[in-house]
mmCIF file of C-alpha atoms in Angstrom:
data_model
loop_
_atom_site.group_PDB
_atom_site.id
_atom_site.type_symbol
_atom_site.label_atom_id
_atom_site.label_comp_id
_atom_site.label_asym_id
_atom_site.label_seq_id
_atom_site.Cartn_x
_atom_site.Cartn_y
_atom_site.Cartn_z
ATOM 1 C CA MET A 936 0.000 0.000 0.000
ATOM 2 C CA LEU A 937 1.130 3.566 -0.664
ATOM 3 C CA ASP A 938 1.780 5.637 2.467
ATOM 4 C CA SER A 939 -1.479 7.529 3.095
ATOM 5 C CA SER A 940 0.416 10.353 4.851
ATOM 6 C CA PHE A 941 1.801 11.405 1.469
ATOM 7 C CA ALA A 942 -1.699 12.346 0.343
ATOM 8 C CA ALA A 943 -2.147 14.770 3.231
ATOM 9 C CA ARG A 944 1.159 16.511 2.498
ATOM 10 C CA ALA A 945 0.798 16.578 -1.279
ATOM 11 C CA SER A 946 -0.502 19.615 -3.142
ATOM 12 C CA ARG A 947 -4.228 19.411 -3.703
ATOM 13 C CA LYS A 948 -4.245 21.436 -6.904
ATOM 14 C CA PRO A 949 -6.624 20.158 -9.599
ATOM 15 C CA LEU A 950 -5.112 17.343 -11.608
ATOM 16 C CA ARG A 951 -4.934 16.759 -15.343
ATOM 17 C CA ILE A 952 -6.131 13.179 -15.694
ATOM 18 C CA ALA A 953 -6.334 10.929 -18.744
ATOM 19 C CA GLN A 954 -8.925 8.179 -18.465
ATOM 20 C CA ILE A 955 -8.391 5.342 -20.982
ATOM 21 C CA ALA A 956 -11.483 3.252 -21.643
ATOM 22 C CA PRO A 957 -11.898 0.029 -23.612
ATOM 23 C CA LEU A 958 -13.219 0.586 -27.127
ATOM 24 C CA TYR A 959 -15.635 -2.335 -27.081
ATOM 25 C CA GLU A 960 -18.521 -0.197 -25.760
ATOM 26 C CA SER A 961 -19.238 3.520 -25.704
ATOM 27 C CA VAL A 962 -18.774 5.410 -22.426
ATOM 28 C CA PRO A 963 -21.386 5.061 -21.056
ATOM 29 C CA PRO A 964 -22.609 2.083 -23.094
ATOM 30 C CA LYS A 965 -25.813 2.026 -25.064
ATOM 31 C CA LEU A 966 -26.740 -1.361 -23.575
ATOM 32 C CA TYR A 967 -24.576 -3.811 -21.614
ATOM 33 C CA GLY A 968 -21.191 -2.669 -20.318
ATOM 34 C CA GLY A 969 -20.433 -2.327 -16.616
ATOM 35 C CA THR A 970 -16.811 -1.228 -17.022
ATOM 36 C CA GLU A 971 -17.663 1.590 -19.411
ATOM 37 C CA ARG A 972 -20.488 2.761 -17.165
ATOM 38 C CA VAL A 973 -18.134 2.966 -14.188
ATOM 39 C CA ILE A 974 -15.595 4.941 -16.236
ATOM 40 C CA ALA A 975 -18.276 7.454 -17.237
ATOM 41 C CA TRP A 976 -19.429 7.935 -13.639
ATOM 42 C CA LEU A 977 -15.860 8.221 -12.356
ATOM 43 C CA SER A 978 -14.820 10.721 -15.045
ATOM 44 C CA GLU A 979 -17.828 12.937 -14.427
ATOM 45 C CA ALA A 980 -17.445 12.798 -10.640
ATOM 46 C CA LEU A 981 -13.772 13.760 -10.895
ATOM 47 C CA ALA A 982 -14.689 16.674 -13.173
ATOM 48 C CA ARG A 983 -17.246 17.846 -10.617
ATOM 49 C CA ARG A 984 -14.448 17.834 -8.054
ATOM 50 C CA GLY A 985 -12.522 20.316 -10.196
ATOM 51 C CA HIS A 986 -10.123 18.052 -12.087
ATOM 52 C CA ARG A 987 -9.408 18.330 -15.812
ATOM 53 C CA VAL A 988 -10.407 14.928 -17.142
ATOM 54 C CA THR A 989 -9.768 13.826 -20.731
ATOM 55 C CA LEU A 990 -11.527 10.639 -21.778
ATOM 56 C CA PHE A 991 -9.967 8.421 -24.437
ATOM 57 C CA ALA A 992 -12.785 6.199 -25.679
ATOM 58 C CA SER A 993 -14.951 5.388 -28.684
ATOM 59 C CA GLY A 994 -16.214 8.367 -30.652
ATOM 60 C CA ASP A 995 -19.867 7.649 -29.841
ATOM 61 C CA SER A 996 -19.244 8.098 -26.107
ATOM 62 C CA SER A 997 -21.399 10.674 -24.333
ATOM 63 C CA ALA A 998 -19.809 11.092 -20.890
ATOM 64 C CA GLN A 999 -19.829 14.765 -19.909
ATOM 65 C CA VAL A 1000 -16.057 15.331 -20.114
ATOM 66 C CA PRO A 1001 -13.748 16.208 -23.047
ATOM 67 C CA LEU A 1002 -13.467 13.234 -25.407
ATOM 68 C CA GLU A 1003 -10.598 12.027 -27.586
ATOM 69 C CA ALA A 1004 -11.939 9.337 -29.927
ATOM 70 C CA GLY A 1005 -9.825 6.215 -30.134
ATOM 71 C CA PHE A 1006 -12.158 4.809 -32.803
ATOM 72 C CA PRO A 1007 -15.294 6.335 -34.371
ATOM 73 C CA GLN A 1008 -17.717 3.914 -32.714
ATOM 74 C CA ALA A 1009 -17.887 1.129 -30.153
ATOM 75 C CA LEU A 1010 -16.322 -2.048 -31.515
ATOM 76 C CA ARG A 1011 -18.952 -4.545 -30.309
ATOM 77 C CA LEU A 1012 -21.921 -2.876 -31.949
ATOM 78 C CA ALA A 1013 -19.783 -2.344 -35.077
ATOM 79 C CA GLY A 1014 -19.029 -6.083 -35.219
ATOM 80 C CA LEU A 1015 -15.286 -5.519 -34.751
ATOM 81 C CA GLU A 1016 -14.745 -6.830 -31.227
ATOM 82 C CA GLU A 1017 -12.540 -9.714 -32.390
ATOM 83 C CA LEU A 1018 -10.020 -7.130 -33.638
ATOM 84 C CA GLY A 1019 -10.146 -5.236 -30.356
ATOM 85 C CA PRO A 1020 -6.509 -5.538 -29.216
ATOM 86 C CA ALA A 1021 -5.220 -4.184 -32.538
ATOM 87 C CA TYR A 1022 -7.674 -1.267 -32.596
ATOM 88 C CA HIS A 1023 -6.596 -0.188 -29.104
ATOM 89 C CA LEU A 1024 -2.948 0.297 -30.063
ATOM 90 C CA PRO A 1025 -3.322 3.621 -31.944
ATOM 91 C CA MET A 1026 -5.308 5.048 -29.034
ATOM 92 C CA LEU A 1027 -2.645 3.983 -26.557
ATOM 93 C CA SER A 1028 0.010 5.586 -28.747
ATOM 94 C CA ASP A 1029 -1.993 8.824 -28.795
ATOM 95 C CA VAL A 1030 -2.333 8.862 -25.008
ATOM 96 C CA TYR A 1031 1.328 8.265 -24.272
ATOM 97 C CA ASP A 1032 2.552 10.582 -27.040
ATOM 98 C CA ARG A 1033 0.716 13.269 -25.079
ATOM 99 C CA ALA A 1034 1.720 12.003 -21.641
ATOM 100 C CA ASP A 1035 3.334 15.298 -20.650
ATOM 101 C CA GLU A 1036 -0.099 16.954 -20.890
ATOM 102 C CA PHE A 1037 -1.284 14.942 -17.890
ATOM 103 C CA ASP A 1038 -0.360 14.599 -14.227
ATOM 104 C CA LEU A 1039 -1.581 11.016 -14.201
ATOM 105 C CA ILE A 1040 -2.945 8.410 -16.606
ATOM 106 C CA HIS A 1041 -5.663 6.059 -15.404
ATOM 107 C CA SER A 1042 -5.928 2.984 -17.597
ATOM 108 C CA HIS A 1043 -8.908 0.636 -17.646
ATOM 109 C CA LEU A 1044 -7.384 -1.602 -20.337
ATOM 110 C CA GLU A 1045 -5.748 -4.005 -17.900
ATOM 111 C CA HIS A 1046 -2.685 -5.798 -19.332
ATOM 112 C CA LEU A 1047 -3.075 -4.229 -22.785
ATOM 113 C CA GLY A 1048 -1.730 -0.918 -21.497
ATOM 114 C CA PHE A 1049 1.083 -2.327 -19.358
ATOM 115 C CA PRO A 1050 3.975 -1.936 -21.870
ATOM 116 C CA PHE A 1051 3.106 1.740 -22.463
ATOM 117 C CA ALA A 1052 2.791 2.458 -18.738
ATOM 118 C CA HIS A 1053 6.091 0.728 -18.089
ATOM 119 C CA LEU A 1054 7.971 3.127 -20.387
ATOM 120 C CA ALA A 1055 6.287 6.410 -19.471
ATOM 121 C CA ALA A 1056 7.597 9.003 -17.028
ATOM 122 C CA VAL A 1057 4.077 10.146 -16.099
ATOM 123 C CA PRO A 1058 2.584 7.743 -13.531
ATOM 124 C CA THR A 1059 -0.081 5.318 -14.708
ATOM 125 C CA ILE A 1060 -2.514 3.549 -12.438
ATOM 126 C CA SER A 1061 -4.499 0.609 -13.810
ATOM 127 C CA THR A 1062 -7.847 -0.618 -12.522
ATOM 128 C CA MET A 1063 -8.402 -4.321 -13.065
ATOM 129 C CA HIS A 1064 -12.022 -4.850 -14.028
ATOM 130 C CA GLY A 1065 -11.830 -8.499 -15.113
ATOM 131 C CA ARG A 1066 -10.658 -11.754 -13.611
ATOM 132 C CA VAL A 1067 -6.925 -11.987 -12.959
ATOM 133 C CA ASP A 1068 -6.545 -15.673 -12.143
ATOM 134 C CA LEU A 1069 -6.292 -17.041 -15.694
ATOM 135 C CA GLU A 1070 -3.050 -18.983 -15.992
ATOM 136 C CA ASP A 1071 -2.414 -17.874 -19.582
ATOM 137 C CA PHE A 1072 -1.954 -14.262 -18.453
ATOM 138 C CA LYS A 1073 0.361 -14.990 -15.518
ATOM 139 C CA PRO A 1074 3.608 -14.400 -17.506
ATOM 140 C CA ILE A 1075 2.338 -10.927 -18.425
ATOM 141 C CA TYR A 1076 1.507 -10.067 -14.822
ATOM 142 C CA ASP A 1077 4.904 -11.372 -13.728
ATOM 143 C CA ARG A 1078 6.671 -9.236 -16.354
ATOM 144 C CA TYR A 1079 4.968 -6.024 -15.181
ATOM 145 C CA ALA A 1080 4.618 -6.861 -11.489
ATOM 146 C CA ASP A 1081 5.921 -3.437 -10.440
ATOM 147 C CA LEU A 1082 3.091 -1.430 -12.023
ATOM 148 C CA PRO A 1083 0.564 0.040 -9.548
ATOM 149 C CA LEU A 1084 -2.805 -1.685 -9.769
ATOM 150 C CA VAL A 1085 -6.201 -1.070 -8.217
ATOM 151 C CA SER A 1086 -8.530 -3.981 -7.570
ATOM 152 C CA SER A 1087 -12.308 -3.805 -7.806
ATOM 153 C CA SER A 1088 -12.611 -6.022 -4.716
ATOM 154 C CA GLN A 1089 -10.332 -7.557 -2.130
ATOM 155 C CA SER A 1090 -11.235 -11.011 -3.412
ATOM 156 C CA GLN A 1091 -9.838 -10.034 -6.811
ATOM 157 C CA SER A 1092 -6.431 -8.943 -5.493
ATOM 158 C CA ASP A 1093 -6.234 -11.999 -3.221
ATOM 159 C CA LEU A 1094 -5.990 -14.157 -6.354
ATOM 160 C CA LEU A 1095 -2.586 -12.637 -7.253
ATOM 161 C CA PRO A 1096 -1.197 -11.271 -3.978
ATOM 162 C CA ASP A 1097 2.326 -10.699 -5.320
ATOM 163 C CA LEU A 1098 1.294 -7.914 -7.701
ATOM 164 C CA ASN A 1099 1.644 -4.251 -6.773
ATOM 165 C CA TRP A 1100 -1.897 -3.679 -5.533
ATOM 166 C CA VAL A 1101 -2.013 -0.142 -4.123
ATOM 167 C CA ASP A 1102 -5.624 -0.329 -2.964
ATOM 168 C CA THR A 1103 -9.136 -1.667 -3.524
ATOM 169 C CA VAL A 1104 -11.754 0.811 -4.749
ATOM 170 C CA TYR A 1105 -15.333 -0.364 -5.010
ATOM 171 C CA HIS A 1106 -17.336 0.834 -7.981
ATOM 172 C CA GLY A 1107 -19.955 3.501 -7.423
ATOM 173 C CA LEU A 1108 -22.824 5.079 -9.307
ATOM 174 C CA PRO A 1109 -24.694 8.391 -9.008
ATOM 175 C CA PRO A 1110 -27.440 8.265 -6.356
ATOM 176 C CA THR A 1111 -29.869 9.767 -8.856
ATOM 177 C CA SER A 1112 -29.376 6.892 -11.306
ATOM 178 C CA PHE A 1113 -31.898 4.808 -9.392
ATOM 179 C CA HIS A 1114 -34.485 5.459 -6.722
ATOM 180 C CA LEU A 1115 -35.946 3.371 -3.937
ATOM 181 C CA ASN A 1116 -39.032 1.336 -4.803
ATOM 182 C CA PRO A 1117 -40.541 0.194 -1.488
ATOM 183 C CA ASN A 1118 -43.377 -1.697 -3.183
ATOM 184 C CA PRO A 1119 -42.027 -4.251 -5.681
ATOM 185 C CA GLY A 1120 -43.945 -6.495 -8.017
ATOM 186 C CA ARG A 1121 -44.080 -10.287 -7.889
ATOM 187 C CA TYR A 1122 -41.081 -11.582 -9.789
ATOM 188 C CA LEU A 1123 -37.386 -12.413 -9.385
ATOM 189 C CA ALA A 1124 -34.785 -10.748 -11.621
ATOM 190 C CA PHE A 1125 -31.641 -11.955 -13.376
ATOM 191 C CA LEU A 1126 -29.574 -9.285 -15.121
ATOM 192 C CA GLY A 1127 -26.226 -9.759 -16.858
ATOM 193 C CA ARG A 1128 -24.614 -12.082 -19.369
ATOM 194 C CA LEU A 1129 -25.975 -15.504 -20.213
ATOM 195 C CA SER A 1130 -22.757 -17.433 -19.716
ATOM 196 C CA PRO A 1131 -21.788 -20.610 -17.835
ATOM 197 C CA GLU A 1132 -20.053 -18.816 -14.954
ATOM 198 C CA LYS A 1133 -23.127 -16.651 -14.265
ATOM 199 C CA ARG A 1134 -25.237 -19.816 -13.779
ATOM 200 C CA PRO A 1135 -28.575 -18.501 -15.098
ATOM 201 C CA GLU A 1136 -29.894 -22.073 -15.047
ATOM 202 C CA ILE A 1137 -29.829 -21.908 -11.229
ATOM 203 C CA ALA A 1138 -31.970 -18.771 -11.329
ATOM 204 C CA ILE A 1139 -34.403 -20.569 -13.639
ATOM 205 C CA GLU A 1140 -34.521 -23.565 -11.284
ATOM 206 C CA ALA A 1141 -35.176 -21.208 -8.336
ATOM 207 C CA SER A 1142 -38.207 -19.875 -10.168
ATOM 208 C CA ARG A 1143 -39.429 -23.364 -10.950
ATOM 209 C CA ARG A 1144 -39.065 -24.610 -7.370
ATOM 210 C CA THR A 1145 -40.569 -21.561 -5.658
ATOM 211 C CA GLY A 1146 -43.278 -20.879 -8.211
ATOM 212 C CA ILE A 1147 -42.242 -17.219 -8.402
ATOM 213 C CA PRO A 1148 -41.860 -15.862 -11.952
ATOM 214 C CA LEU A 1149 -38.384 -14.940 -13.191
ATOM 215 C CA LYS A 1150 -37.536 -12.170 -15.645
ATOM 216 C CA ILE A 1151 -34.186 -12.473 -17.444
ATOM 217 C CA ALA A 1152 -32.593 -9.373 -18.967
ATOM 218 C CA ALA A 1153 -29.317 -10.428 -20.470
ATOM 219 C CA LYS A 1154 -27.113 -10.423 -23.514
ATOM 220 C CA VAL A 1155 -25.584 -13.429 -25.240
ATOM 221 C CA ASP A 1156 -21.996 -12.951 -26.420
ATOM 222 C CA ARG A 1157 -20.926 -14.715 -29.585
ATOM 223 C CA ASN A 1158 -18.680 -17.071 -27.662
ATOM 224 C CA ASN A 1159 -21.649 -18.090 -25.462
ATOM 225 C CA GLU A 1160 -24.163 -18.753 -28.229
ATOM 226 C CA ALA A 1161 -23.586 -22.530 -28.156
ATOM 227 C CA TYR A 1162 -24.096 -22.598 -24.383
ATOM 228 C CA PHE A 1163 -27.250 -20.499 -24.687
ATOM 229 C CA ASN A 1164 -28.757 -22.712 -27.395
ATOM 230 C CA ALA A 1165 -27.871 -25.987 -25.680
ATOM 231 C CA VAL A 1166 -28.493 -25.170 -21.991
ATOM 232 C CA ILE A 1167 -30.595 -22.040 -21.520
ATOM 233 C CA LYS A 1168 -32.912 -21.791 -24.507
ATOM 234 C CA PRO A 1169 -34.705 -25.109 -23.770
ATOM 235 C CA LEU A 1170 -35.456 -23.825 -20.258
ATOM 236 C CA LEU A 1171 -37.146 -20.641 -21.460
ATOM 237 C CA SER A 1172 -40.334 -22.417 -22.556
ATOM 238 C CA SER A 1173 -41.714 -22.420 -19.011
ATOM 239 C CA SER A 1174 -44.646 -20.070 -18.458
ATOM 240 C CA THR A 1175 -42.940 -18.607 -15.372
ATOM 241 C CA ILE A 1176 -39.807 -17.537 -17.276
ATOM 242 C CA GLU A 1177 -39.713 -14.325 -19.305
ATOM 243 C CA TYR A 1178 -36.612 -13.591 -21.376
ATOM 244 C CA VAL A 1179 -36.652 -9.879 -22.239
ATOM 245 C CA GLY A 1180 -33.218 -9.750 -23.898
ATOM 246 C CA GLU A 1181 -30.595 -7.057 -23.421
ATOM 247 C CA ILE A 1182 -31.818 -3.834 -21.801
ATOM 248 C CA GLY A 1183 -30.385 -0.336 -21.582
ATOM 249 C CA GLU A 1184 -29.779 1.937 -18.616
ATOM 250 C CA SER A 1185 -33.179 3.637 -18.841
ATOM 251 C CA GLN A 1186 -34.968 0.294 -18.426
ATOM 252 C CA LYS A 1187 -33.060 -0.908 -15.365
ATOM 253 C CA GLN A 1188 -35.001 1.092 -12.777
ATOM 254 C CA GLU A 1189 -38.264 -0.574 -13.676
ATOM 255 C CA PHE A 1190 -36.698 -4.001 -14.152
ATOM 256 C CA LEU A 1191 -34.689 -4.064 -10.903
ATOM 257 C CA GLY A 1192 -36.895 -1.813 -8.811
ATOM 258 C CA ASN A 1193 -40.013 -3.906 -9.347
ATOM 259 C CA ALA A 1194 -38.280 -7.197 -8.534
ATOM 260 C CA ILE A 1195 -38.688 -9.012 -5.231
ATOM 261 C CA ALA A 1196 -34.984 -9.817 -5.373
ATOM 262 C CA LEU A 1197 -32.059 -9.996 -7.748
ATOM 263 C CA LEU A 1198 -30.649 -13.500 -8.191
ATOM 264 C CA PHE A 1199 -26.855 -13.591 -8.491
ATOM 265 C CA PRO A 1200 -26.014 -17.324 -8.532
ATOM 266 C CA ILE A 1201 -22.455 -17.083 -9.908
ATOM 267 C CA ASP A 1202 -19.793 -19.723 -9.364
ATOM 268 C CA TRP A 1203 -16.726 -17.807 -10.575
ATOM 269 C CA PRO A 1204 -14.454 -15.161 -8.979
ATOM 270 C CA GLU A 1205 -16.584 -12.161 -10.006
ATOM 271 C CA PRO A 1206 -14.322 -9.084 -9.593
ATOM 272 C CA PHE A 1207 -17.203 -6.823 -8.545
ATOM 273 C CA GLY A 1208 -20.678 -7.356 -9.983
ATOM 274 C CA LEU A 1209 -22.098 -3.897 -10.688
ATOM 275 C CA VAL A 1210 -25.646 -5.219 -10.922
ATOM 276 C CA MET A 1211 -25.611 -5.936 -7.183
ATOM 277 C CA ILE A 1212 -25.225 -2.261 -6.255
ATOM 278 C CA GLU A 1213 -27.683 -1.222 -8.977
ATOM 279 C CA ALA A 1214 -30.241 -3.476 -7.308
ATOM 280 C CA LEU A 1215 -29.439 -2.100 -3.840
ATOM 281 C CA ALA A 1216 -29.867 1.447 -5.174
ATOM 282 C CA CYS A 1217 -33.460 0.453 -6.061
ATOM 283 C CA GLY A 1218 -33.940 -1.060 -2.616
ATOM 284 C CA THR A 1219 -33.938 -4.555 -4.092
ATOM 285 C CA PRO A 1220 -32.116 -7.196 -2.015
ATOM 286 C CA VAL A 1221 -29.707 -9.634 -3.640
ATOM 287 C CA ILE A 1222 -29.571 -13.404 -3.237
ATOM 288 C CA ALA A 1223 -26.088 -14.618 -4.145
ATOM 289 C CA ARG A 1224 -23.651 -17.460 -3.830
ATOM 290 C CA PRO A 1225 -20.399 -16.814 -1.894
ATOM 291 C CA PHE A 1226 -18.029 -16.397 -4.825
ATOM 292 C CA GLY A 1227 -15.880 -13.493 -5.875
ATOM 293 C CA SER A 1228 -16.878 -10.124 -4.445
ATOM 294 C CA ALA A 1229 -20.365 -11.088 -3.253
ATOM 295 C CA PRO A 1230 -19.418 -11.529 0.454
ATOM 296 C CA GLU A 1231 -17.773 -8.068 0.378
ATOM 297 C CA ILE A 1232 -20.580 -6.229 -1.392
ATOM 298 C CA LEU A 1233 -23.520 -7.775 0.457
ATOM 299 C CA ARG A 1234 -24.249 -7.842 4.172
ATOM 300 C CA HIS A 1235 -25.929 -11.161 4.870
ATOM 301 C CA GLY A 1236 -29.338 -10.608 6.429
ATOM 302 C CA ILE A 1237 -29.244 -6.849 5.723
ATOM 303 C CA SER A 1238 -28.880 -6.236 1.985
ATOM 304 C CA GLY A 1239 -29.448 -9.804 0.883
ATOM 305 C CA PHE A 1240 -28.616 -13.415 1.542
ATOM 306 C CA ILE A 1241 -25.440 -15.328 0.705
ATOM 307 C CA GLU A 1242 -25.990 -19.055 0.501
ATOM 308 C CA SER A 1243 -23.375 -21.718 -0.240
ATOM 309 C CA ASP A 1244 -25.649 -24.570 -1.263
ATOM 310 C CA ILE A 1245 -28.399 -24.543 -3.851
ATOM 311 C CA ASP A 1246 -31.166 -25.478 -1.400
ATOM 312 C CA GLY A 1247 -30.157 -22.570 0.833
ATOM 313 C CA LEU A 1248 -30.395 -20.222 -2.124
ATOM 314 C CA PHE A 1249 -33.886 -21.474 -2.942
ATOM 315 C CA ASN A 1250 -34.978 -21.107 0.692
ATOM 316 C CA ALA A 1251 -33.639 -17.543 0.715
ATOM 317 C CA VAL A 1252 -36.163 -16.637 -1.973
ATOM 318 C CA HIS A 1253 -38.955 -17.323 0.536
ATOM 319 C CA ARG A 1254 -37.196 -15.298 3.272
ATOM 320 C CA VAL A 1255 -36.191 -12.271 1.231
ATOM 321 C CA SER A 1256 -39.393 -10.354 1.910
ATOM 322 C CA SER A 1257 -38.261 -10.061 5.546
ATOM 323 C CA LEU A 1258 -35.437 -7.701 4.512
ATOM 324 C CA SER A 1259 -35.882 -3.947 4.561
ATOM 325 C CA ARG A 1260 -35.731 -2.339 1.138
ATOM 326 C CA HIS A 1261 -34.942 0.972 2.863
ATOM 327 C CA ALA A 1262 -31.884 -0.687 4.458
ATOM 328 C CA CYS A 1263 -30.739 -1.879 1.037
ATOM 329 C CA ARG A 1264 -30.888 1.679 -0.304
ATOM 330 C CA GLU A 1265 -29.069 2.990 2.775
ATOM 331 C CA GLU A 1266 -26.315 0.427 2.263
ATOM 332 C CA PHE A 1267 -25.861 1.680 -1.296
ATOM 333 C CA GLU A 1268 -25.743 5.336 -0.258
ATOM 334 C CA ALA A 1269 -23.192 4.658 2.489
ATOM 335 C CA ARG A 1270 -20.760 2.602 0.397
ATOM 336 C CA PHE A 1271 -21.330 2.640 -3.342
ATOM 337 C CA THR A 1272 -21.918 6.126 -4.752
ATOM 338 C CA ALA A 1273 -19.880 7.674 -7.560
ATOM 339 C CA ASP A 1274 -18.666 10.457 -5.261
ATOM 340 C CA ILE A 1275 -17.285 7.951 -2.760
ATOM 341 C CA MET A 1276 -15.510 6.149 -5.600
ATOM 342 C CA ALA A 1277 -14.085 9.431 -6.956
ATOM 343 C CA MET A 1278 -12.806 10.510 -3.530
ATOM 344 C CA ARG A 1279 -11.020 7.197 -3.099
ATOM 345 C CA TYR A 1280 -9.388 7.472 -6.509
ATOM 346 C CA GLU A 1281 -8.503 11.128 -5.978
ATOM 347 C CA SER A 1282 -6.581 10.209 -2.830
ATOM 348 C CA LEU A 1283 -4.790 7.432 -4.711
ATOM 349 C CA TYR A 1284 -3.850 9.823 -7.536
ATOM 350 C CA TYR A 1285 -2.238 12.373 -5.211
ATOM 351 C CA ASN A 1286 -0.579 9.587 -3.291
ATOM 352 C CA LEU A 1287 0.933 8.000 -6.398
ATOM 353 C CA ILE A 1288 2.081 11.327 -7.852
ATOM 354 C CA ARG A 1289 3.821 12.226 -4.604
ATOM 355 C CA SER A 1290 5.426 8.790 -4.389
ATOM 356 C CA GLU A 1291 6.767 9.178 -7.948
ATOM 357 C CA GLN A 1292 8.127 12.638 -7.105
ATOM 358 C CA VAL A 1293 9.980 11.311 -4.070
ATOM 359 C CA HIS A 1294 11.382 8.463 -6.163
ATOM 360 C CA SER A 1295 12.592 10.898 -8.848
ATOM 361 C CA GLU A 1296 14.163 13.179 -6.235
ATOM 362 C CA ASN A 1297 16.045 10.247 -4.752
ATOM 363 C CA LEU A 1298 17.373 9.229 -8.172
ATOM 364 C CA SER A 1299 18.520 12.788 -8.986
ATOM 365 C CA ASP A 1300 20.334 13.217 -5.665
ATOM 366 C CA PRO A 1301 23.397 10.921 -5.542
ATOM 367 C CA GLY A 1302 23.478 11.097 -1.760
ATOM 368 C CA LEU A 1303 19.871 10.051 -1.347
ATOM 369 C CA ALA A 1304 20.179 7.368 -3.997
ATOM 370 C CA SER A 1305 23.244 5.940 -2.252
ATOM 371 C CA ALA A 1306 21.535 5.986 1.132
ATOM 372 C CA ALA A 1307 18.526 4.195 -0.339
ATOM 373 C CA LYS A 1308 20.619 1.235 -1.447
#
């Protein structure tokens, strides 16, 4: 961890910050895209705090900060996502060619930006939005193990404890994005991707066993089409299951706010799970399995239930009405707003900049450099 006392001593002048977003979705996205949504909220919150934020993202992005287009439109909706790594390279070159225009560069591209960050004099901090435990990527993490990283949850950084994790910052969203609905309808909700690790079939089985209807709002990626057709599609014929497809931001309030509970039956190391805090912002409790960030985000018996076994998860559906929807909203407001996220990052930025300054001063002073050895 960086020494927090540096932040108190560092100058608090407004910073010039470059935010680098993935090009797969616009910022914020038109439909699905948790990472890009978080980047939009963070960029706007930092701008409200007086910082000069420049967003490098797809040209169809609409976040309310100055935009530098890395590509004219989002790659996924343009059908170019398979070429994503190549299309990101010109944008990365543009950012680092202009590095002296910024006090700090905040990358959301994970390992794709590591080589550029490694060679730049201006400090770069990288937020890891995806899973970090895939063995194929371990040589890359080992090669750039000195770069400062931010995890989206403690469970994420625990998977690779030897990396230079400077802190964990939970995602946040504007309080006005959603409002409390104290009087929900009569259905369960599943929102996200239809993929094996999200276990939508468990949500469908929960509906079948409890007799409570389930609404599924989700996208199907190309690489999950075979799974969807073989496993999920045959289960959608039940009269209690309604598949509404992929929904946009404007539809989430009604979808999540009217639900009795959000089902989050994952069995993979989910780095964060933005949909959980979106549900809490509506006052909707979450029923989850204890994988990834879920035990950090949820307070068992307060904002939802965390159940290890499948039967426990099904039983939780019958108990969820005992939870206070007001308490769920209060939990969101206390821990997961965009302003809280921006304050945490702001402190990290000043901290890292000061740490880099001290390091440079030590290198330029032969006496200090010798004493440091």
